[in-house]
Each structure stands twice: as C-alpha cells, then as structure tokens.
Coordinates of C-alpha atoms in Angstrom, one line a residue:
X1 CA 26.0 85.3 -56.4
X2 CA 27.0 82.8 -54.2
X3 CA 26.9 79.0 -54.6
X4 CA 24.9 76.5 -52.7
X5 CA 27.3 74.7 -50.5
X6 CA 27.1 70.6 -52.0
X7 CA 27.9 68.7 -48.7
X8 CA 24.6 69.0 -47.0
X9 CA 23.0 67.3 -50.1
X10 CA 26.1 64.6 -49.7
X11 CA 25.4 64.3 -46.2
X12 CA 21.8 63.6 -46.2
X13 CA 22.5 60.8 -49.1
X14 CA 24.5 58.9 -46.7
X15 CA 21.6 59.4 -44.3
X16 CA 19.4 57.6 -46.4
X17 CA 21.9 55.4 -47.3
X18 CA 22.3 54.0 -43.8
X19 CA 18.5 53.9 -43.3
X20 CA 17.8 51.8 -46.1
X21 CA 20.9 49.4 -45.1
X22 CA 19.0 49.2 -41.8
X23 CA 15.9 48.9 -42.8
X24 CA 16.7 46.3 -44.8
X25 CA 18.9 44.4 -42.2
X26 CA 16.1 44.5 -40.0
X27 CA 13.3 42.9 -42.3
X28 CA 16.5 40.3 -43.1
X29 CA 16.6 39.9 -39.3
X30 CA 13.2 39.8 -38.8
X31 CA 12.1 37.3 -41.7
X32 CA 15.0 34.8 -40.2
X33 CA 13.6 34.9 -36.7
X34 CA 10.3 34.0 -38.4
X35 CA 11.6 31.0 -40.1
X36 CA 13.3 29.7 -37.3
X37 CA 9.9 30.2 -35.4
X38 CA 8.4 28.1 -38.1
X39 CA 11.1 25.1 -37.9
X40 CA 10.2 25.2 -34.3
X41 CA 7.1 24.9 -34.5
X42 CA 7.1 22.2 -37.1
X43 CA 9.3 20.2 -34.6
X44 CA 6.9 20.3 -32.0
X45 CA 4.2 19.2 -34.4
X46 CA 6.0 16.4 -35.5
X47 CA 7.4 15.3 -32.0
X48 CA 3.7 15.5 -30.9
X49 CA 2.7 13.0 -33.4
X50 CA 5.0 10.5 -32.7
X51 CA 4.5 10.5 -29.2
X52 CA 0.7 10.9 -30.1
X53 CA 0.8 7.5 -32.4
X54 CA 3.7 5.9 -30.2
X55 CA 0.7 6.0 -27.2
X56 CA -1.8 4.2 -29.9
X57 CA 0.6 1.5 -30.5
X58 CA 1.1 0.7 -26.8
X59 CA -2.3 0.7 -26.4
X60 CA -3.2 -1.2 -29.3
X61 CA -0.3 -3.8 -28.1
X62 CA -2.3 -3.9 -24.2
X63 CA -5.5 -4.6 -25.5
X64 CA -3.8 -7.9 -27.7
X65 CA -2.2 -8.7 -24.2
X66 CA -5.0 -8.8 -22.4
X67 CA -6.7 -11.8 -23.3
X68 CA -3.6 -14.0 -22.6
X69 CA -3.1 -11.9 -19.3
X70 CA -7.0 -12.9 -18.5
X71 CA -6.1 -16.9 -18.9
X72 CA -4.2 -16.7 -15.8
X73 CA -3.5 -13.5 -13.5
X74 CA -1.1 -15.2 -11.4
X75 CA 1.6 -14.9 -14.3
X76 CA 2.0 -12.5 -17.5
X77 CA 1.2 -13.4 -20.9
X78 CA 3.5 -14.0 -23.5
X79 CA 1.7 -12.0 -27.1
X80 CA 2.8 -15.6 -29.2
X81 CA -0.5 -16.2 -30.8
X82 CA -1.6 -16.0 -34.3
X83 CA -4.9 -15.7 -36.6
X84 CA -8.0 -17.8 -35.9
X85 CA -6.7 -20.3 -33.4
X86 CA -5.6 -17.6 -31.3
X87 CA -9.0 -15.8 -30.8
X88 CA -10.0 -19.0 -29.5
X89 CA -7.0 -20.1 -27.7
X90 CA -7.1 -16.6 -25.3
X91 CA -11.0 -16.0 -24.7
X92 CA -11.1 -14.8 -21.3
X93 CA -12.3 -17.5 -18.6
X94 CA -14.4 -17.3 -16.6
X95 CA -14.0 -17.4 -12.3
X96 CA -16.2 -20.2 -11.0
X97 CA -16.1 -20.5 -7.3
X98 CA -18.1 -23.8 -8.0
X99 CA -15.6 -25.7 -9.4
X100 CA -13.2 -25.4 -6.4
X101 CA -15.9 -26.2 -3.7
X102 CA -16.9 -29.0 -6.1
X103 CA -12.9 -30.4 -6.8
X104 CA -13.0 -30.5 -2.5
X105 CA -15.9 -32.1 -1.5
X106 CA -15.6 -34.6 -4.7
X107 CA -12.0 -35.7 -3.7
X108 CA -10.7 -36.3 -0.3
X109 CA -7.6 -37.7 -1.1
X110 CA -4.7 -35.3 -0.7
X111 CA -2.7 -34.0 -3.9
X112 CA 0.1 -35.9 -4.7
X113 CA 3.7 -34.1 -6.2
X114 CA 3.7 -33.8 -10.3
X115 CA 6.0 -35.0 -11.7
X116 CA 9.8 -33.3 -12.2
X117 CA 9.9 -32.2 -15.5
X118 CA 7.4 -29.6 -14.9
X119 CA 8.5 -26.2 -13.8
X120 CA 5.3 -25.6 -11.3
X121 CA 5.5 -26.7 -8.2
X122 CA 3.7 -29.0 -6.6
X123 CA 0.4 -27.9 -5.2
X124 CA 0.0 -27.5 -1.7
X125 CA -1.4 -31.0 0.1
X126 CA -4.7 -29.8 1.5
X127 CA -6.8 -32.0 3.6
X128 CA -10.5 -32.1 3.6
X129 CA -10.3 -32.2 7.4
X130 CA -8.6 -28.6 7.9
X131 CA -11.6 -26.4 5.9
X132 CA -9.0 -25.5 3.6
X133 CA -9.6 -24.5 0.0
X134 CA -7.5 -27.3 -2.3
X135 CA -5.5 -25.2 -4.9
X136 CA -7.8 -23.7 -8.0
X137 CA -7.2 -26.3 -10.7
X138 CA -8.2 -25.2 -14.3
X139 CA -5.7 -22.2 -14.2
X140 CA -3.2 -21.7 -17.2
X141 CA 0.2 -20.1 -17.3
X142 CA 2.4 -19.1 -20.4
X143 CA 5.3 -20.7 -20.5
X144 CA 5.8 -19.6 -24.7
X145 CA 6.0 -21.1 -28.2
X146 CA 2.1 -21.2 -27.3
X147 CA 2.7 -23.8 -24.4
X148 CA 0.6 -23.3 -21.7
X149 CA 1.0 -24.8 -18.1
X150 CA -2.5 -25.9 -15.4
X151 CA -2.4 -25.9 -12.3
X152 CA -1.5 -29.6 -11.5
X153 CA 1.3 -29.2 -14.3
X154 CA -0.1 -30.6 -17.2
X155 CA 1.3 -29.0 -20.4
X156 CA -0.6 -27.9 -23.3
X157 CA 1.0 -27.1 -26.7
X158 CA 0.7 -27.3 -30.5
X159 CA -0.2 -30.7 -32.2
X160 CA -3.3 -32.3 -33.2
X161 CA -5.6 -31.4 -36.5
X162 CA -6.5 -28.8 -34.7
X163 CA -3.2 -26.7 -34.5
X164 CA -3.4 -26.9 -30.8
X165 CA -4.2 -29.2 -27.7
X166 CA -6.3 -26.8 -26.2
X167 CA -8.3 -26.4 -29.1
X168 CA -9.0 -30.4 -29.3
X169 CA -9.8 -30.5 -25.8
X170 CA -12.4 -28.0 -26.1
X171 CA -14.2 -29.9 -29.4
X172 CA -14.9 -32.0 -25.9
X173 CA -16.8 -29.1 -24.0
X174 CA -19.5 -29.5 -26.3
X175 CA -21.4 -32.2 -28.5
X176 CA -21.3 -33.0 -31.8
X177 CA -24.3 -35.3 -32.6
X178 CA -23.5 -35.4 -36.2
X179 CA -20.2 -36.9 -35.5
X180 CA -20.3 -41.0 -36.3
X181 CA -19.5 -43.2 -33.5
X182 CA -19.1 -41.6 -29.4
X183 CA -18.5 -38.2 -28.8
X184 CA -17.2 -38.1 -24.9
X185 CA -18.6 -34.3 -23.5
X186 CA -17.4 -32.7 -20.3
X187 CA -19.8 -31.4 -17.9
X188 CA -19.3 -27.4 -17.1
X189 CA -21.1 -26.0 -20.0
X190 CA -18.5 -25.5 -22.9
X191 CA -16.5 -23.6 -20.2
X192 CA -12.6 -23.9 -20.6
X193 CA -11.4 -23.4 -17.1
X194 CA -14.2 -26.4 -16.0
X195 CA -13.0 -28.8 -18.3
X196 CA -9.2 -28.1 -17.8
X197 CA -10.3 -28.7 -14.0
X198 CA -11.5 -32.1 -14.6
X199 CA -8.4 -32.9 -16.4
X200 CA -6.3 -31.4 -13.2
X201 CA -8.1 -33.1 -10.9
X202 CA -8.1 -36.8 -12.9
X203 CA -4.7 -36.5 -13.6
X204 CA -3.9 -35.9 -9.9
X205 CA -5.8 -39.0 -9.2
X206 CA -4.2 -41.0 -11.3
X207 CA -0.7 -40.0 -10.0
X208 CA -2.4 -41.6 -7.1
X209 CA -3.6 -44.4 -8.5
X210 CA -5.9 -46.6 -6.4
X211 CA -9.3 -48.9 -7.7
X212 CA -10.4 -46.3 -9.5
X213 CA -7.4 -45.5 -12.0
X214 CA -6.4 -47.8 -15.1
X215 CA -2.8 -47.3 -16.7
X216 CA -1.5 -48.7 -20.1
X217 CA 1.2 -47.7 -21.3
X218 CA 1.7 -47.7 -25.5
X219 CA 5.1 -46.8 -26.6
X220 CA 6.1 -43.2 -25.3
X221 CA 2.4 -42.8 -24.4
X222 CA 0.6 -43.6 -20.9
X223 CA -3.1 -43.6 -21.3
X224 CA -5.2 -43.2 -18.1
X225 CA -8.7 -44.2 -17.7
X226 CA -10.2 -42.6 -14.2
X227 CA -13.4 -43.7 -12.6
X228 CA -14.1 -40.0 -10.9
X229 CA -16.8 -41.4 -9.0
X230 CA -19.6 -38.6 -10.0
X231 CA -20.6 -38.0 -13.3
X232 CA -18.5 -35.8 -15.2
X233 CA -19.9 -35.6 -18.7
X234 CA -22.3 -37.4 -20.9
X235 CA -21.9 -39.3 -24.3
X236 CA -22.8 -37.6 -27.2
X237 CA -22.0 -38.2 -30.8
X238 CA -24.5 -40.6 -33.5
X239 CA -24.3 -43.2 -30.8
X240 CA -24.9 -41.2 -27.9
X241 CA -27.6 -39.7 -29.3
X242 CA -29.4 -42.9 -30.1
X243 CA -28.8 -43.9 -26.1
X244 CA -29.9 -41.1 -24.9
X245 CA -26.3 -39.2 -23.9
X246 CA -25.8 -41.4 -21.0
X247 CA -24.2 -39.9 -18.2
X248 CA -20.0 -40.5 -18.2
X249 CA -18.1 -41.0 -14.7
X250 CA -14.7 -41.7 -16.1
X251 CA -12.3 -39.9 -17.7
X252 CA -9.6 -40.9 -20.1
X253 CA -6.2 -38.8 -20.2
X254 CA -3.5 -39.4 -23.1
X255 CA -0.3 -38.2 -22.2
X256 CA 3.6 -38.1 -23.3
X257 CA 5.6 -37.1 -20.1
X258 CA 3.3 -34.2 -18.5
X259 CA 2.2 -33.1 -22.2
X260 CA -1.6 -34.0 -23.1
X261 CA -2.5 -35.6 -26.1
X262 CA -6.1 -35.9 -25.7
X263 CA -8.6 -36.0 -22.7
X264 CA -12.1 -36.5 -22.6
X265 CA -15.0 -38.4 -20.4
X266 CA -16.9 -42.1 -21.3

C-alpha cells in the first residue's frame, strides 16, 4: 500500500502557524492603539481641568478687584489690601449727584492749583457764572502701598490706631456718644465719598485762604481750621450729647505735605 504523502500535514502547520502570529500581532496592535487612546484621553481631561480651575481663579481674582475698581472708575485698582481693614477700606461708594450741585452752589470761589508734590492735576477752574459742573470731589484713586489719592489731591495712606487714614476719618461719619469729651461728625450720613468731599472742598479753600481759613503750623504739621459757611456736621460725643449735638460750620484738616492726618468738623 501506499503511504500518506507528509507535506500537506507540514503545510497546513505553517498555516496555522502564521495565523496565530497574526492573530496575535493584531490583538498586540490593537490593545496599543487602545492605550494610546486612553493617554489621550486622560490628557484632555486633565488639560480641561486646569483651564476649568485656571477660569475660577481669574474670576475669583475679579471679584477681589472689584471693590477697589468701584472706589474710583476713572483709574484701576491695585489688589494691595489685607484682612479686616480692607473690607472696610474698599466698600463700594455710592454716586451722589447731590454732593456736586451742593460743592457748586456752596462755593463760588474758583479752585485753586494743589500743590506740586501731588501727581493729580489740578482740577479744572470752574466758575459759578458759566453753569458748569465744578469737578466731583470725594473721588479716590490707587496710587499703591494702600495710598489712595481725592480729587483735590489729598493723600490718604497707613497711620493712625486705626491702621489707616481712611479708616479714622470715617470714625467721623458717624457719632460715638459714649466717647468722653467732643466727637466732631460730618454731615452725609456715614457716606465715605460725602465726607471725603468735605475734606476736598475745605482743603481747596484753605489753599485759598481768605476770612474764613485759620493756619498754624506745628513742626512738619499745618493744621487748618475752615469756617465753610453752612453747616457741615454736628458735635457729638459725652459733651455733644449733653448740648444737644449742636450744628458744626467749620472744619479742621491736619496735614503733613498733601498727606492727611486727621479731619473732622467743630
């Protein structure tokens, strides 16, 4: 009998041979392609959540802007504020229309040039003849290191038991009738950009001078006392409250160069 010829067998070994090295390259093949899709994928997760939380902290860092950008829209804010005495120092003011008509009719005299060492310039001289609106005094600028700048140049910055002038100018937006002795209170109902006004518009008049101003002058200090013709504030304090808070016309202003010390009515 004949025998079965053997290279068929051989031949379909090598068949299956190649299938299975194939097979197997492809599910090799196929399993990298699947882990690179993964990486991928992971990449774009990731790059999504930084740009996602990048987004929250610009946001988060316009909404601690704001406030300072509200004290004055005519210049940016400078974020140089810390803690308590910043919450304070950058609530928003409020626009009073009042306070220019008022500043006009109140004061015919034209503005007079602040001094040089301030970087504002000088506001424009208005008179009461042309119908013009005088500059809004009251307005604060940042100038940094948490010095802000009004409109008629006076300078506010860090000092006082407070931590900041601003702050001790405002205890004088409001009385204190617990507080011994006289407690001089600005009229404009505990609004900042009223009182800072006042100041703006006493300090130009005593870079006028006239009748109405005093100056004394005590060592690197020049205290002003203003008569501002109207009333301005009452007296509050133990002893104003025993008087009655008698109405204050005058306004005394503390100051080293352009920079305020103190400020309040009597």
């Amino acid at each position: 009998m004949n025998q079965p010829d053997p290279k068929p067998s051989r031949t379909k070994v090598r068949s299956s041979s190649w299938t299975i090295a194939i097979t197997v390259f492809l599910v090799i093949y196929l399993v990298l392609q699947w882990q690179q899709g993964q990486k991928a994928n992971h990449q774009v997760e990731l790059s999504s959540k930084q740009k996602s939380g990048s987004y929250s902290r610009e946001l988060t860092d316009q909404k601690t802007l704001l406030p300072l950008k509200q004290v004055d829209q005519q210049a940016p804010a400078k974020p140089n504020q810390n803690a308590h005495q910043t919450t304070q120092l950058n609530q928003p003011i409020a626009n009073d229309a009042s306070t220019t008509t008022q500043t006009a009719t109140s004061s015919p005299v034209k503005i007079k040039q602040i001094p040089a060492n301030s970087n504002r310039p000088p506001p424009v001289e208005v008179s009461k003849r042309t119908g013009k609106s005088l500059p809004e005094l009251g307005k604060l600028r940042d100038l940094g290191g948490q010095v802000w700048e009004s409109t008629a140049g006076l300078k506010y910055g860090r000092g006082s038991q407070e931590k900041h002038r601003l702050l001790h100018i405002m205890r004088h937006a409001e009385d204190q009738p617990d507080r011994p002795g006289k407690h001089g209170v600005f009229a404009g109902n505990g609004e900042r950009k009223k009182v800072l006004a006042l100041i703006d518009e006493a300090y130009l008049q005593a870079l006028k001078g006239g009748k109405n101003v005093q100056k004394k002058t005590q060592g690197k200090r020049v205290v002003y006392t203003v008569d501002m013709r109207r009333q301005v504030g009452f007296v509050g304090g133990q002893v104003g409250k025993k008087q009655g808070n008698p109405a204050a016309y005058k306004i005394r202003l503390v100051l080293e160069g352009a920079n305020v010390i103190t400020a309040f009515p009597l």
